[in-house]
PDB file of C-alpha atoms and ligand atoms in Angstrom:
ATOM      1  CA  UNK A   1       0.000   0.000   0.000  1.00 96.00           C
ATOM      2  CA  UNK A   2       1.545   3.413  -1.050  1.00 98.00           C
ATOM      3  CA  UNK A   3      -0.193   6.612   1.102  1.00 98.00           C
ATOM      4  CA  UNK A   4      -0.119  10.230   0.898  1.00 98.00           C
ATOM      5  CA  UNK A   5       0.391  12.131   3.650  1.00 98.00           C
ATOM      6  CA  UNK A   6      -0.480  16.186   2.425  1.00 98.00           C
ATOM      7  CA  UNK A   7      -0.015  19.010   4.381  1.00 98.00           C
ATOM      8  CA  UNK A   8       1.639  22.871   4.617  1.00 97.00           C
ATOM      9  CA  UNK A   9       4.508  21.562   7.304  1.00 98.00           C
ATOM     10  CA  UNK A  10       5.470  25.034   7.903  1.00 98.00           C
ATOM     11  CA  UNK A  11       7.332  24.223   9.664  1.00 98.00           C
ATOM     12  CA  UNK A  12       7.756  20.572   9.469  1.00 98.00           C
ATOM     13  CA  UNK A  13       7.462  19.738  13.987  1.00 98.00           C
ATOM     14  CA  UNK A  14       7.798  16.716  16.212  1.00 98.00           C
ATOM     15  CA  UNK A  15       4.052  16.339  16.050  1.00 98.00           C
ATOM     16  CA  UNK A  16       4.284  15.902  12.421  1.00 98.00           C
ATOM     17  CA  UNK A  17       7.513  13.655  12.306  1.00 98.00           C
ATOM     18  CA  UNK A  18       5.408  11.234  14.772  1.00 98.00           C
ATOM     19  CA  UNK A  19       2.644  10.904  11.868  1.00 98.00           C
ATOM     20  CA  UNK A  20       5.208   9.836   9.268  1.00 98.00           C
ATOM     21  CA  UNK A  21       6.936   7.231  11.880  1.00 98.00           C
ATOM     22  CA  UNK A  22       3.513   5.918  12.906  1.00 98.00           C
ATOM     23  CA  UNK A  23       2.370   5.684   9.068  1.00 98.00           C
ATOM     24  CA  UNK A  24       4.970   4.740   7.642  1.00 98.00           C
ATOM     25  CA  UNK A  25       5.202   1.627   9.791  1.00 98.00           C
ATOM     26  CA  UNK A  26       1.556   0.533   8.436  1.00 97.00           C
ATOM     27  CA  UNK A  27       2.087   1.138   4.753  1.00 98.00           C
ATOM     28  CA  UNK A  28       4.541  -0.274   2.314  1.00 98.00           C
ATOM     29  CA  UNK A  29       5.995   3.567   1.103  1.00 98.00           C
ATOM     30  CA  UNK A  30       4.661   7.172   2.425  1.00 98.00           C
ATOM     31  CA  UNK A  31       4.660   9.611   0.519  1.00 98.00           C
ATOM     32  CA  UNK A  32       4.944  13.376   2.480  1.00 98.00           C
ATOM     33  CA  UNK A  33       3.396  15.714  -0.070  1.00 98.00           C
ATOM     34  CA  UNK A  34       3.905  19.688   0.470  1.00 98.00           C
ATOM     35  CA  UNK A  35       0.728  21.397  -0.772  1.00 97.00           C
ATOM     36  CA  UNK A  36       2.240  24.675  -1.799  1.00 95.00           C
ATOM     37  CA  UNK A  37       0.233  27.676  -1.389  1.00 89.00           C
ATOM     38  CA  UNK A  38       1.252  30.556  -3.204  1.00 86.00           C
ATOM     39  CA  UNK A  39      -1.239  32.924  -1.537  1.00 88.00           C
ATOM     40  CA  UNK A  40      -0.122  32.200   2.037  1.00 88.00           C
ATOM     41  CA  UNK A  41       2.924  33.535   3.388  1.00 92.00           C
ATOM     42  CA  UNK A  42       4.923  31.135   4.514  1.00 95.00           C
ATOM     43  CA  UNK A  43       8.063  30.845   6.911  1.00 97.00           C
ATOM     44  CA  UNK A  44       9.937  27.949   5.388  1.00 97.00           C
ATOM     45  CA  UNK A  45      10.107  28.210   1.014  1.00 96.00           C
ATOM     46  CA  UNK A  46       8.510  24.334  -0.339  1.00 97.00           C
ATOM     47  CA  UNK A  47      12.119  23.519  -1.031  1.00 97.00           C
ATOM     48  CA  UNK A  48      13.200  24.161   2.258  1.00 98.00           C
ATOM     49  CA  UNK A  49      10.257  22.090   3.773  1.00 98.00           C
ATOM     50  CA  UNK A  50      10.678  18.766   1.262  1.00 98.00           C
ATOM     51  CA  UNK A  51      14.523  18.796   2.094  1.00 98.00           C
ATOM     52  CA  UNK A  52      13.323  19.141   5.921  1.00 98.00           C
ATOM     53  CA  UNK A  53      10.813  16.233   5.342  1.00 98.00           C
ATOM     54  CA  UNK A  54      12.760  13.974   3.039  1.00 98.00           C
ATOM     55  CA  UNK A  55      15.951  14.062   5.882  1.00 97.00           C
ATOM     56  CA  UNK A  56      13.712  13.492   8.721  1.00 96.00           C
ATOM     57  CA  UNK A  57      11.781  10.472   6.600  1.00 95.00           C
ATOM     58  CA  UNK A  58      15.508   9.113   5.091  1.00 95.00           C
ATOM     59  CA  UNK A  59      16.333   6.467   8.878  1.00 92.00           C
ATOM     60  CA  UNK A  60      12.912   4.876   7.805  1.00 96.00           C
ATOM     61  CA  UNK A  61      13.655   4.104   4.554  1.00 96.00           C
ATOM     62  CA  UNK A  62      10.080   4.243   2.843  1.00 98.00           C
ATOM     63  CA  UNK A  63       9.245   7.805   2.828  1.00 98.00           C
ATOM     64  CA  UNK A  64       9.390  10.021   0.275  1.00 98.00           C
ATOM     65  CA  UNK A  65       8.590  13.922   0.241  1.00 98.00           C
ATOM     66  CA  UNK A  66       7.436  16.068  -3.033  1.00 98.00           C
ATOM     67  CA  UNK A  67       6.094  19.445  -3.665  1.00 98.00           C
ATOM     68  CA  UNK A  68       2.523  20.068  -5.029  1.00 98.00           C
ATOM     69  CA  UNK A  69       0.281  21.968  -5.864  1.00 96.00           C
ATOM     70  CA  UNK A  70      -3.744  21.581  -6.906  1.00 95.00           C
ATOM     71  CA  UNK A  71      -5.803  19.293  -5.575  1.00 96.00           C
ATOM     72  CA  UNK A  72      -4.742  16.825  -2.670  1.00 97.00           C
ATOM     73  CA  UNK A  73      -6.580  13.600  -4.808  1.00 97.00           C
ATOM     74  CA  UNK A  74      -5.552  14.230  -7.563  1.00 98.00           C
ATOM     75  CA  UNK A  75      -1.572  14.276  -6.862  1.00 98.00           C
ATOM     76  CA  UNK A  76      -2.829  11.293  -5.023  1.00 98.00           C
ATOM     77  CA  UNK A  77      -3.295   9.379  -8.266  1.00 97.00           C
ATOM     78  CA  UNK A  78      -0.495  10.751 -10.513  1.00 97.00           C
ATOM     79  CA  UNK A  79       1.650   9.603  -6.861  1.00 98.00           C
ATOM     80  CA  UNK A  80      -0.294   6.033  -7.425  1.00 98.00           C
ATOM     81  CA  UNK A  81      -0.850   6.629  -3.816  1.00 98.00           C
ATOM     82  CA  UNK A  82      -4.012   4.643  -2.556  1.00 97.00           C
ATOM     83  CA  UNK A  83      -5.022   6.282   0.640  1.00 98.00           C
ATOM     84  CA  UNK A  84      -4.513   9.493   2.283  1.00 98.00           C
ATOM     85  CA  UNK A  85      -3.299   9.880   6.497  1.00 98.00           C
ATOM     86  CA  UNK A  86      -4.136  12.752   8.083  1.00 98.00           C
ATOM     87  CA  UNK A  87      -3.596  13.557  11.759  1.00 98.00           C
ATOM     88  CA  UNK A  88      -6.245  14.212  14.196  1.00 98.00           C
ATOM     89  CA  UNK A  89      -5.097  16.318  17.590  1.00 97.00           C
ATOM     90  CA  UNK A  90      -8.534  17.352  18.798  1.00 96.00           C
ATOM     91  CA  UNK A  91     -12.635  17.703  17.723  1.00 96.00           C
ATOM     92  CA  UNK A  92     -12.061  20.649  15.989  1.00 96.00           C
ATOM     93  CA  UNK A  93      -9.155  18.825  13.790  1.00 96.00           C
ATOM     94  CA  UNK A  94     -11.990  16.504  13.283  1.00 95.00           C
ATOM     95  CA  UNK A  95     -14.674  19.353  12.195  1.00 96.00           C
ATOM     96  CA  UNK A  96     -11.859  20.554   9.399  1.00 95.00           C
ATOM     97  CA  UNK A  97     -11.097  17.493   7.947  1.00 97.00           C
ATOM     98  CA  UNK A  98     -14.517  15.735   7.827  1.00 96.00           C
ATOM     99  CA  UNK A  99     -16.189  17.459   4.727  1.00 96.00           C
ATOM    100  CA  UNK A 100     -12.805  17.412   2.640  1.00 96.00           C
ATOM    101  CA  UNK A 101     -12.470  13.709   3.543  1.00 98.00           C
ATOM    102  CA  UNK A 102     -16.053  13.069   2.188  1.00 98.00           C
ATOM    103  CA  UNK A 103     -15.184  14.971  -0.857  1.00 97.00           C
ATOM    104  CA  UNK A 104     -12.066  13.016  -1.528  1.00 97.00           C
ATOM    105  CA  UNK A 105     -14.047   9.631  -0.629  1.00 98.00           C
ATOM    106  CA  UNK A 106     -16.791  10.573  -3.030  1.00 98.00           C
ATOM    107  CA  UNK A 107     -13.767  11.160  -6.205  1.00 97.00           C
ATOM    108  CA  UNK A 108     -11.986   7.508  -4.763  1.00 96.00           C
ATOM    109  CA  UNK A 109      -9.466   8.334  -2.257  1.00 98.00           C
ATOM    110  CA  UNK A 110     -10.391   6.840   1.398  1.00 98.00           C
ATOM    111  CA  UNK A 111      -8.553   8.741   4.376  1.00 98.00           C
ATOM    112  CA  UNK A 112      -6.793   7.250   7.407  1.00 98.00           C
ATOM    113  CA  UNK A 113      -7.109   9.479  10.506  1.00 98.00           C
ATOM    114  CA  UNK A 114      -3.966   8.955  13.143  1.00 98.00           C
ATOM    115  CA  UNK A 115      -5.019  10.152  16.359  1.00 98.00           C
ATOM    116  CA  UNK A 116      -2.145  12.386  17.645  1.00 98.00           C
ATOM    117  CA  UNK A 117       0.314  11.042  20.354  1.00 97.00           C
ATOM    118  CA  UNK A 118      -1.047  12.462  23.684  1.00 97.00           C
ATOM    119  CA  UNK A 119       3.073  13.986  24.164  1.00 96.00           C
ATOM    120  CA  UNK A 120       2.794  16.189  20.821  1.00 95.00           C
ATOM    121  CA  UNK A 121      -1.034  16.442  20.858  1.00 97.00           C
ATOM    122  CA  UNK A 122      -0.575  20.230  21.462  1.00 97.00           C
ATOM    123  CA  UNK A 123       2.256  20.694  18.698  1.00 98.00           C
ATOM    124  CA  UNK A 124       0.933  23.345  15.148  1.00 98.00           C
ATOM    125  CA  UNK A 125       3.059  24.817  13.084  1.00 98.00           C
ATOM    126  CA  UNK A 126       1.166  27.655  14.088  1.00 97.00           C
ATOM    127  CA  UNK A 127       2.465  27.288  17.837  1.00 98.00           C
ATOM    128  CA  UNK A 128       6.006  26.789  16.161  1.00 98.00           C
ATOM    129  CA  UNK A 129       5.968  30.449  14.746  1.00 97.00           C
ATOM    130  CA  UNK A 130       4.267  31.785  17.675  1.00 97.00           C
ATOM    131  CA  UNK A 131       6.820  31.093  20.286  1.00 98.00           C
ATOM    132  CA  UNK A 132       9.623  30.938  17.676  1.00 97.00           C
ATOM    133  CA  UNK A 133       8.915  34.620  17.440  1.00 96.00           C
ATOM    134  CA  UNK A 134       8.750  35.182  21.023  1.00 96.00           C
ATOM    135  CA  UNK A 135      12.502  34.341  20.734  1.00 95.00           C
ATOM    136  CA  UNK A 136      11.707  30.964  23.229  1.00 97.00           C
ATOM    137  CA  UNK A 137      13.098  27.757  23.262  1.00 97.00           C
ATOM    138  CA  UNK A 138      12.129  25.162  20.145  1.00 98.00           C
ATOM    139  CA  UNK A 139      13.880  22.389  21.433  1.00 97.00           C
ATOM    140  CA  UNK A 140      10.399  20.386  22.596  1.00 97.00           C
ATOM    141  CA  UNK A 141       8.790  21.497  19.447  1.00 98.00           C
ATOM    142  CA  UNK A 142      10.889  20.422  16.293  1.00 98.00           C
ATOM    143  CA  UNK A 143      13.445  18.308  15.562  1.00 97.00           C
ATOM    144  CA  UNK A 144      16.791  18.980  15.580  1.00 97.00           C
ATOM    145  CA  UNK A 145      17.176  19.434  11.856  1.00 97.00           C
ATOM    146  CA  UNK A 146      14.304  22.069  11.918  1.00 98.00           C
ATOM    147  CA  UNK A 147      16.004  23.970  14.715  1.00 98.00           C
ATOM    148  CA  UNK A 148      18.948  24.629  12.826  1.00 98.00           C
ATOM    149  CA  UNK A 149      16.979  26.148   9.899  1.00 98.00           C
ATOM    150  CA  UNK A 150      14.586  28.151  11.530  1.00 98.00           C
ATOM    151  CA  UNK A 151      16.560  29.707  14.369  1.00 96.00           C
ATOM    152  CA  UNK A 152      18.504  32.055  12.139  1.00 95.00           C
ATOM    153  CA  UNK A 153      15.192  32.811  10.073  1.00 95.00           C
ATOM    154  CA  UNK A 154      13.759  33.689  13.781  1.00 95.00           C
ATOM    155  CA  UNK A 155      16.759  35.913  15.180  1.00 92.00           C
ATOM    156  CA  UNK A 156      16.881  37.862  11.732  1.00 88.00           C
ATOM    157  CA  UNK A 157      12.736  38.550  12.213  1.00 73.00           C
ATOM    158  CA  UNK A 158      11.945  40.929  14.787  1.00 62.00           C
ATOM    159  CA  UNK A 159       9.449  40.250  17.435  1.00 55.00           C
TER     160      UNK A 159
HETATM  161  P1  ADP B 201      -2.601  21.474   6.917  1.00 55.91           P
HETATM  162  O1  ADP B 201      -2.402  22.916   6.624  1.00 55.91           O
HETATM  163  O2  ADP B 201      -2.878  20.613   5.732  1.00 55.91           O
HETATM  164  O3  ADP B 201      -3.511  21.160   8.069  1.00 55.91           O
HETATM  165  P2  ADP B 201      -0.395  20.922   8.663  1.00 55.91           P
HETATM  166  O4  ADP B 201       1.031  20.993   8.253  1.00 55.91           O
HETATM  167  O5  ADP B 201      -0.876  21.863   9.689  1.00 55.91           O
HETATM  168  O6  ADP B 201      -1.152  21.022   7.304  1.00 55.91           O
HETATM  169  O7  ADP B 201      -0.735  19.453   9.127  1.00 55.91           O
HETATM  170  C1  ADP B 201      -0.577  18.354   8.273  1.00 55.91           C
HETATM  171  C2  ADP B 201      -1.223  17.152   8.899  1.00 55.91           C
HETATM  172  O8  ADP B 201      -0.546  16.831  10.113  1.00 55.91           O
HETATM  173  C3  ADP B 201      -2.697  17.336   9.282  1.00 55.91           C
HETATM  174  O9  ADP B 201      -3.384  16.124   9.035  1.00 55.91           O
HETATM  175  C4  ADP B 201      -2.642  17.628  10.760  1.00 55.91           C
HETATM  176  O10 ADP B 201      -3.818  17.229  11.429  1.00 55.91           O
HETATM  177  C5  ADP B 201      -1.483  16.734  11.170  1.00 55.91           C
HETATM  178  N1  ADP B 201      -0.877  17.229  12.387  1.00 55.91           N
HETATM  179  C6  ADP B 201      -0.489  18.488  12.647  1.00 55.91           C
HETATM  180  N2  ADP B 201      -0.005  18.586  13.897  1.00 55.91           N
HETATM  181  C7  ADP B 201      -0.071  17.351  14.428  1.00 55.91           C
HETATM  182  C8  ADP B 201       0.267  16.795  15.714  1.00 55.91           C
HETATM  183  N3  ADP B 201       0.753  17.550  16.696  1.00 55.91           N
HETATM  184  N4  ADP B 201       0.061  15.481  15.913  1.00 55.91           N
HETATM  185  C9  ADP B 201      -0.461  14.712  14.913  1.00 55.91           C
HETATM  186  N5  ADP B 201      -0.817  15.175  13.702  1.00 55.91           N
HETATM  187  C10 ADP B 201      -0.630  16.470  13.464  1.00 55.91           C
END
């Protein structure tokens, strides 16, 4: 079984890196796909976030990570991926993901939900930037690897 796992992962956090491990245990090859977003503003370029995703994916040996952009099901298929894991961390995780899941369902792409590990339940990439910018510690929020390219983005930004 070959799955997608989509999201923005910016920036990729331990949260996320949990998902992959946890996947890519129960599939035969994961594919991390980076949905880029040209409208949002983002802290980490696509490039940046793949290389992030593909290093942190390499120990496992059956994860992949690719840029794209359009619609989640269909870079699905052209991926010959045959399921799609998302994470849950909470009800309202839930809420978001349950009409988009239906919509990829109805056009033939079932999704897996992982329910997030209680220790990184808490972990967005939202809550990344936030304290990032407060100039506070990321060392319980992203891995290693992360750290090292976000700090300098975060002591050149100010506030
Ligand atoms: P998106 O913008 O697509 O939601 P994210 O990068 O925020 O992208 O998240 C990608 C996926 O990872 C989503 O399915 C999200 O629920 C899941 N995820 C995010 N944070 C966590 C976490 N702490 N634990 C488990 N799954 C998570």
């Amino acid at each position: 079984m070959k799955a997608l796992y989509p999201g923005s992962f910016d920036p990729p956090h331990l949260g996320h890196l949990d998902l992959i491990r946890r996947a890519a245990a129960q599939v035969d090859h994961l594919v991390v796909g980076v949905a880029l977003n040209p409208d949002k503003q983002s802290l980490l370029s696509v490039d940046q976030r793949v290389a992030l995703l593909a290093a942190l994916g390499r120990e496992l040996g059956n994860v992949s990570a690719v840029a794209y952009q359009g619609a989640t099901v269909t870079f699905a298929k052209t991926q010959k991926c045959t399921v799609l894991v998302r994470g849950l961390r909470n009800a309202a995780d839930l809420d978001a993901e349950f009409g988009m899941a239906q919509v990829n369902r109805a056009n033939g792409l079932d999704t897996l939900f992982l329910v997030a590990d209680a220790a990184q339940q808490h972990l967005s990439s939202r809550l990344v930037k936030l304290v990032g910018a407060a100039g506070l510690s990321l060392d319980a929020l992203v891995p290693p690897a992360v750290l090292a390219v976000v700090t300098p983005i975060f002591a050149r930004k100010p506030g």
